[in-house]
Coordinates of C-alpha atoms in Angstrom, one line a residue:
M714 CA -1.7 -32.5 -9.9
V715 CA -0.5 -33.8 -6.5
A716 CA -2.9 -35.1 -3.9
V717 CA -1.9 -34.9 -0.2
D718 CA -4.0 -37.0 2.1
L719 CA -3.5 -36.8 5.9
E720 CA -5.1 -39.4 8.1
G721 CA -4.6 -40.2 11.8
P722 CA -2.0 -38.2 13.8
Y723 CA -0.5 -35.2 12.0
E724 CA 3.2 -35.2 12.2
P725 CA 5.8 -33.1 10.3
R726 CA 8.4 -34.8 8.1
V727 CA 11.3 -36.0 10.2
S728 CA 14.7 -34.8 8.9
A729 CA 17.1 -37.5 8.0
P730 CA 20.7 -37.2 9.1
G731 CA 22.6 -34.9 6.7
D732 CA 19.3 -33.7 5.2
S733 CA 20.3 -30.0 4.8
E734 CA 17.2 -29.3 2.6
A735 CA 14.7 -30.1 5.3
P736 CA 13.1 -26.9 6.6
P737 CA 13.2 -26.1 10.4
Y738 CA 9.6 -26.7 11.7
R739 CA 8.2 -24.5 14.4
M740 CA 6.2 -26.1 17.2
F741 CA 3.4 -24.1 18.9
R742 CA 2.0 -24.1 22.4
W743 CA -1.2 -22.8 23.9
E744 CA -0.7 -19.4 25.5
R745 CA -3.0 -17.3 27.7
S746 CA -6.5 -17.0 26.2
I747 CA -8.3 -13.7 25.7
P748 CA -11.8 -13.7 27.3
L749 CA -14.9 -12.6 25.2
R750 CA -18.2 -11.2 26.5
G751 CA -19.9 -13.8 24.3
S752 CA -18.9 -16.6 22.1
A753 CA -18.1 -16.1 18.4
A754 CA -21.0 -16.6 15.9
A755 CA -20.8 -19.7 13.7
L756 CA -19.6 -17.7 10.7
C757 CA -16.6 -18.5 8.5
N758 CA -13.6 -16.2 8.8
N759 CA -14.9 -14.9 12.1
L760 CA -11.7 -13.4 13.4
S761 CA -9.8 -10.4 12.3
V762 CA -6.3 -9.4 13.7
L763 CA -4.5 -6.1 13.4
Q764 CA -0.9 -5.9 14.8
L765 CA 0.3 -2.5 16.0
P766 CA 4.1 -3.0 16.6
A767 CA 4.7 0.7 17.4
R768 CA 2.3 0.5 20.4
N769 CA 3.1 -3.1 21.2
L770 CA -0.6 -4.0 20.9
T771 CA -2.7 -6.5 18.9
Y772 CA -6.3 -5.8 18.0
F773 CA -8.8 -8.6 17.7
G774 CA -12.3 -8.4 16.1
V775 CA -15.0 -11.1 16.5
V776 CA -18.7 -11.1 15.4
H777 CA -21.5 -12.2 17.6
G778 CA -25.1 -11.5 16.4
P779 CA -25.8 -7.8 15.9
S780 CA -22.5 -6.7 17.4
A781 CA -18.8 -7.0 16.8
Q782 CA -16.4 -7.3 19.8
L783 CA -13.2 -5.3 19.5
L784 CA -10.4 -6.2 21.9
S785 CA -6.8 -5.0 22.3
A786 CA -4.2 -7.1 24.1
A787 CA -0.5 -6.9 25.0
P788 CA 1.8 -9.5 23.5
E789 CA 1.5 -11.9 26.4
G790 CA -2.3 -11.9 25.9
V791 CA -3.3 -9.6 28.8
P792 CA -6.5 -7.9 27.6
L793 CA -6.3 -4.2 27.9
A794 CA -9.6 -2.9 26.4
Q795 CA -12.8 -4.3 25.0
R796 CA -15.8 -2.6 23.3
Q797 CA -18.7 -3.5 21.1
L798 CA -19.8 -2.1 17.7
H799 CA -23.3 -2.5 16.5
A800 CA -24.5 -2.6 12.9
K801 CA -26.3 0.5 11.7
E802 CA -30.0 -0.1 11.8
G803 CA -31.2 1.2 8.4
A804 CA -34.7 0.1 7.5
G805 CA -36.4 -2.6 9.5
V806 CA -37.6 -3.4 13.0
S807 CA -35.0 -5.9 14.1
P808 CA -31.3 -5.2 14.5
P809 CA -29.2 -6.4 11.6
L810 CA -26.9 -9.3 12.1
I811 CA -23.2 -8.6 11.4
T812 CA -21.6 -11.0 8.9
Q813 CA -17.9 -10.1 9.2
V814 CA -15.5 -7.6 10.7
H815 CA -12.1 -7.0 9.1
W816 CA -9.3 -4.4 9.3
C817 CA -8.2 -3.2 5.9
V818 CA -4.6 -2.1 5.7
L819 CA -4.3 0.5 2.9
P820 CA -1.0 2.3 1.9
F821 CA -2.0 5.4 3.8
R822 CA -4.5 4.5 6.4
V823 CA -6.2 1.5 8.2
L824 CA -10.0 1.2 8.2
L825 CA -12.2 -1.2 10.1
V826 CA -15.0 -2.6 7.9
L827 CA -18.2 -4.2 9.2
T828 CA -20.7 -6.0 6.9
S829 CA -24.2 -7.0 7.8
H830 CA -27.7 -7.8 6.4
R831 CA -28.3 -4.1 5.9
G832 CA -25.1 -2.6 4.7
I833 CA -21.4 -1.8 5.0
Q834 CA -19.9 0.4 7.7
M835 CA -16.3 1.7 7.6
Y836 CA -14.6 3.1 10.7
E837 CA -11.2 4.5 11.6
S838 CA -9.0 1.7 12.9
N839 CA -10.0 2.1 16.5
G840 CA -13.7 1.7 15.7
Y841 CA -14.7 5.0 17.3
T842 CA -15.3 7.2 14.3
M843 CA -17.5 6.0 11.4
V844 CA -16.4 7.5 8.1
Y845 CA -18.7 5.8 5.6
W846 CA -22.0 3.9 5.5
H847 CA -23.3 2.1 2.4
A848 CA -26.8 0.7 2.4
L849 CA -27.5 -2.5 0.4
D850 CA -30.0 -2.3 -2.3
S851 CA -32.4 -5.2 -2.0
G852 CA -34.4 -4.3 -5.1
D853 CA -33.2 -7.3 -7.2
A854 CA -33.6 -9.8 -4.3
S855 CA -36.6 -12.1 -4.2
P856 CA -38.8 -12.1 -1.1
V857 CA -37.2 -15.3 0.2
Q858 CA -33.6 -14.3 -0.6
A859 CA -31.3 -13.1 2.2
V860 CA -29.6 -9.8 1.6
F861 CA -26.1 -9.3 3.1
A862 CA -22.5 -8.3 2.4
R863 CA -19.6 -10.7 3.2
G864 CA -16.0 -10.9 2.1
I865 CA -13.7 -7.9 2.7
A866 CA -10.2 -7.1 1.3
A867 CA -8.0 -4.1 0.6
S868 CA -6.3 -3.8 -2.8
G869 CA -4.1 -0.7 -3.2
H870 CA -6.3 2.3 -2.3
F871 CA -9.5 0.2 -2.9
I872 CA -11.6 -1.8 -0.5
C873 CA -13.6 -4.6 -2.1
V874 CA -16.7 -6.1 -0.4
G875 CA -18.7 -9.1 -1.6
T876 CA -22.5 -9.3 -1.6
W877 CA -25.3 -11.8 -1.7
S878 CA -26.0 -11.2 -5.4
G879 CA -22.5 -12.3 -6.4
R880 CA -21.4 -8.8 -7.2
V881 CA -18.2 -7.3 -5.6
L882 CA -18.4 -3.6 -4.6
V883 CA -15.2 -1.6 -5.1
F884 CA -14.8 1.5 -2.9
D885 CA -12.1 4.1 -3.7
I886 CA -10.6 5.3 -0.4
P887 CA -9.0 8.7 -0.1
A888 CA -5.9 9.3 1.9
K889 CA -8.0 10.8 4.7
G890 CA -11.5 11.9 5.4
P891 CA -14.9 10.4 4.6
N892 CA -15.1 11.1 0.8
I893 CA -15.3 7.4 0.0
V894 CA -16.7 6.6 -3.5
L895 CA -18.3 3.4 -4.8
S896 CA -16.2 3.3 -8.0
E897 CA -17.1 0.0 -9.6
E898 CA -19.2 -3.2 -9.2
L899 CA -17.6 -6.4 -10.4
A900 CA -19.8 -9.1 -12.0
G901 CA -18.3 -12.5 -12.2
H902 CA -20.4 -14.7 -9.8
Q903 CA -24.0 -15.9 -9.8
T904 CA -24.1 -17.0 -6.1
P905 CA -23.2 -15.1 -2.9
I906 CA -19.6 -14.1 -2.3
T907 CA -17.9 -15.9 0.6
D908 CA -14.4 -14.4 0.7
I909 CA -11.9 -12.2 -1.1
A910 CA -8.1 -12.3 -1.0
T911 CA -5.5 -9.9 -2.4
E912 CA -1.8 -9.5 -2.6
P913 CA 0.4 -6.6 -3.9
A914 CA 0.8 -6.6 -7.6
Q915 CA 4.2 -4.8 -7.3
G916 CA 3.7 -2.9 -10.5
Q917 CA 3.8 -5.9 -12.8
D918 CA 1.6 -6.1 -15.9
C919 CA -1.1 -8.8 -16.3
V920 CA -0.6 -10.0 -12.7
A921 CA -3.4 -11.7 -10.9
D922 CA -3.6 -9.9 -7.5
M923 CA -7.2 -10.6 -6.3
V924 CA -9.3 -13.7 -6.1
T925 CA -13.0 -13.9 -5.1
A926 CA -14.9 -17.0 -4.0
D927 CA -18.6 -17.9 -3.8
D928 CA -21.1 -20.4 -2.4
S929 CA -20.8 -22.6 -5.5
G930 CA -17.0 -22.9 -5.2
L931 CA -16.3 -20.8 -8.2
L932 CA -13.2 -18.6 -8.1
C933 CA -12.7 -15.5 -10.1
V934 CA -9.2 -14.2 -10.6
W935 CA -8.8 -10.4 -11.1
R936 CA -6.2 -7.8 -11.9
S937 CA -6.8 -4.6 -9.8
G938 CA -6.3 -1.1 -11.0
P939 CA -8.3 2.0 -11.9
E940 CA -10.6 -0.6 -13.6
F941 CA -10.6 -4.2 -12.3
T942 CA -10.1 -6.9 -15.0
L943 CA -11.4 -10.4 -14.8
L944 CA -8.5 -12.7 -15.9
T945 CA -9.9 -16.2 -15.5
R946 CA -12.6 -18.3 -13.7
I947 CA -11.8 -21.5 -11.8
P948 CA -14.9 -23.7 -11.9
G949 CA -16.4 -25.0 -8.7
F950 CA -17.5 -28.6 -8.1
G951 CA -20.7 -28.1 -6.1
V952 CA -19.0 -27.4 -2.8
P953 CA -18.8 -23.9 -1.2
C954 CA -15.4 -22.2 -0.9
P955 CA -15.6 -20.3 2.5
S956 CA -12.0 -19.0 2.5
V957 CA -9.2 -18.1 0.0
Q958 CA -5.7 -16.7 0.2
L959 CA -3.1 -15.5 -2.4
W960 CA 0.7 -16.1 -2.1
Q961 CA 3.2 -15.3 -4.8
G962 CA 0.8 -16.1 -7.6
I963 CA -0.6 -19.2 -5.8
I964 CA -4.3 -19.4 -4.8
A965 CA -5.0 -21.4 -1.7
A966 CA -8.8 -22.2 -1.6
G967 CA -10.4 -24.0 1.4
Y968 CA -13.7 -25.9 0.7
G969 CA -16.7 -27.2 2.5
N970 CA -15.5 -30.8 2.1
G971 CA -12.3 -30.1 4.1
Q972 CA -10.0 -29.9 1.1
V973 CA -7.4 -27.2 0.3
H974 CA -6.7 -26.7 -3.4
L975 CA -3.6 -24.9 -4.6
Y976 CA -4.0 -23.2 -8.0
E977 CA -1.8 -21.2 -10.3
A978 CA -3.4 -17.8 -10.3
A979 CA -2.3 -16.9 -13.8
T980 CA -3.7 -20.0 -15.4
G981 CA -6.2 -21.5 -13.0
N982 CA -4.4 -24.8 -13.2
L983 CA -4.8 -27.1 -10.1
H984 CA -1.4 -28.2 -8.7
V985 CA -2.1 -29.6 -5.3
Q986 CA -5.1 -31.1 -3.6
I987 CA -4.9 -31.5 0.2
N988 CA -7.4 -33.6 2.2
A989 CA -6.7 -31.3 5.1
H990 CA -9.8 -31.6 7.4
A991 CA -12.5 -34.0 8.1
R992 CA -15.2 -31.3 8.0
A993 CA -15.7 -27.9 6.3
I994 CA -12.8 -25.4 6.3
C995 CA -13.8 -22.2 8.0
A996 CA -10.6 -20.0 7.6
L997 CA -7.3 -19.7 5.9
D998 CA -4.4 -17.3 6.5
L999 CA -0.9 -16.7 5.3
A1000 CA 2.2 -15.4 7.1
P1001 CA 4.0 -16.8 5.0
E1002 CA 3.0 -20.4 5.9
L1003 CA -0.6 -21.4 5.3
L1004 CA -2.9 -21.7 8.2
S1005 CA -6.1 -23.7 7.9
A1006 CA -8.8 -24.2 10.4
G1007 CA -11.9 -26.5 10.1
E1008 CA -15.1 -27.4 11.9
D1009 CA -13.3 -30.7 12.8
T1010 CA -11.6 -28.9 15.8
F1011 CA -8.2 -28.9 14.1
V1012 CA -5.8 -26.1 13.0
H1013 CA -3.0 -26.9 10.6
I1014 CA 0.1 -25.1 9.4
W1015 CA 1.5 -25.8 5.9
K1016 CA 4.7 -24.8 4.3
L1017 CA 4.3 -23.6 0.7
G1018 CA 7.0 -23.4 -1.9
R1019 CA 8.1 -23.9 -5.5
S1020 CA 10.5 -26.5 -6.8
P1021 CA 13.5 -24.7 -8.2
E1022 CA 13.8 -27.4 -10.9
S1023 CA 10.2 -27.8 -12.2
G1024 CA 8.6 -24.7 -10.8
Y1025 CA 5.7 -26.9 -9.4
I1026 CA 4.0 -25.9 -6.2
E1027 CA 5.2 -27.9 -3.1
V1028 CA 3.4 -28.2 0.2
E1029 CA 4.5 -29.8 3.5
H1030 CA 2.6 -30.2 6.8
C1031 CA 4.4 -28.4 9.6
H1032 CA 2.1 -28.5 12.7
G1033 CA -1.4 -29.3 13.9
E1034 CA -3.4 -28.3 17.0
C1035 CA -6.7 -29.6 18.3
V1036 CA -9.2 -27.3 20.2
S1037 CA -11.2 -30.1 21.7
D1038 CA -15.0 -30.2 21.3
T1039 CA -15.0 -26.9 19.4
Q1040 CA -16.4 -26.0 16.0
L1041 CA -13.8 -23.5 14.9
C1042 CA -15.0 -20.5 12.9
G1043 CA -12.0 -18.2 12.7
A1044 CA -8.2 -18.4 12.6
R1045 CA -5.5 -15.8 12.0
F1046 CA -1.8 -15.3 12.4
C1047 CA -1.1 -12.6 14.9
D1048 CA 2.1 -11.3 13.3
S1049 CA 3.7 -11.1 9.9
S1050 CA 6.4 -13.7 10.7
G1051 CA 3.8 -16.4 11.6
S1052 CA 5.2 -16.9 15.1
S1053 CA 1.8 -16.9 16.7
F1054 CA -1.8 -17.5 15.7
A1055 CA -5.3 -17.2 17.3
V1056 CA -8.6 -19.1 16.8
T1057 CA -12.2 -18.6 17.7
G1058 CA -14.9 -21.2 18.0
Y1059 CA -18.7 -21.4 18.2
D1060 CA -19.9 -21.4 21.8
L1061 CA -16.3 -20.7 22.9
A1062 CA -16.2 -17.5 25.1
E1063 CA -12.5 -16.8 24.5
I1064 CA -9.9 -16.3 21.8
R1065 CA -7.4 -19.2 21.9
R1066 CA -3.8 -18.1 21.3
F1067 CA -0.8 -20.2 20.3
S1068 CA 2.8 -19.1 20.0
S1069 CA 6.0 -20.8 18.7
V1070 CA 8.4 -22.4 21.2

């Protein structure tokens, strides 16, 4: 296991003369921000991004209290439209608080998923047409236990959503229409789910293509399919794991102590430990570099790879940005090449955008 500890100024490795192996690092600059009607709530993973290249648009989704703000913007950051979605009331006298908004890209359609303290809502990608509503069953919860859903990811033609009980709900999504079915409930956690990450299995057998994380830091590694199979558990160490990502069989897990751990998904072995942030990590993303954002106001970009000789996981720091005096709560790449990214922060009434130079 390799430990990477960054202290002080964050600088990429400087290429030595004749060092043909050194990767070209991209630098980023602050672009035009996108204004919000209200600031983002202090929730981890509080930013979702959907790129629509055919329409030359990017959609952004941010949670604030009982509503989710949906925005569309042109590539240069000019906001074109903004609307709000509210959580379905269900039972109760007060409006439910939304815990996450996320676009799920399936092979045949894109759905917008909202989770809250009352249930799960699924919309067509533009957020105008609701196609499914699932109420949470609080029967097993104690009177003092909060009931909520959190953690959203698409895997094949399934959408997986985590819950306060530690169970993961698996919804079978048809090619069109509202005939969505709750097909399975996955039991592997004892504490609330924090995040779910998936990657295409590409038809290989015994491939770990989904990982779920919880408030205790436990990770469960799954193989998706008509029936999901639990492959291994990676024990926690008393620190929550707010965000996870999967990349070519590597699990990147961000923890509440500011560390990023890189595990082998197939075995659960820890390869790299990065002391990446001074405070809790709030979001991770991949495209294909790893993006990490923390409550310490910093965003970092890391290059991941494997040594061709040993097969060990390698990591290098590429770039860092500081959003001064801001507790970050969401961060996402805005395109699949990783040439731009966006962040949200608590009490920050805008989405900050950065693009490569």
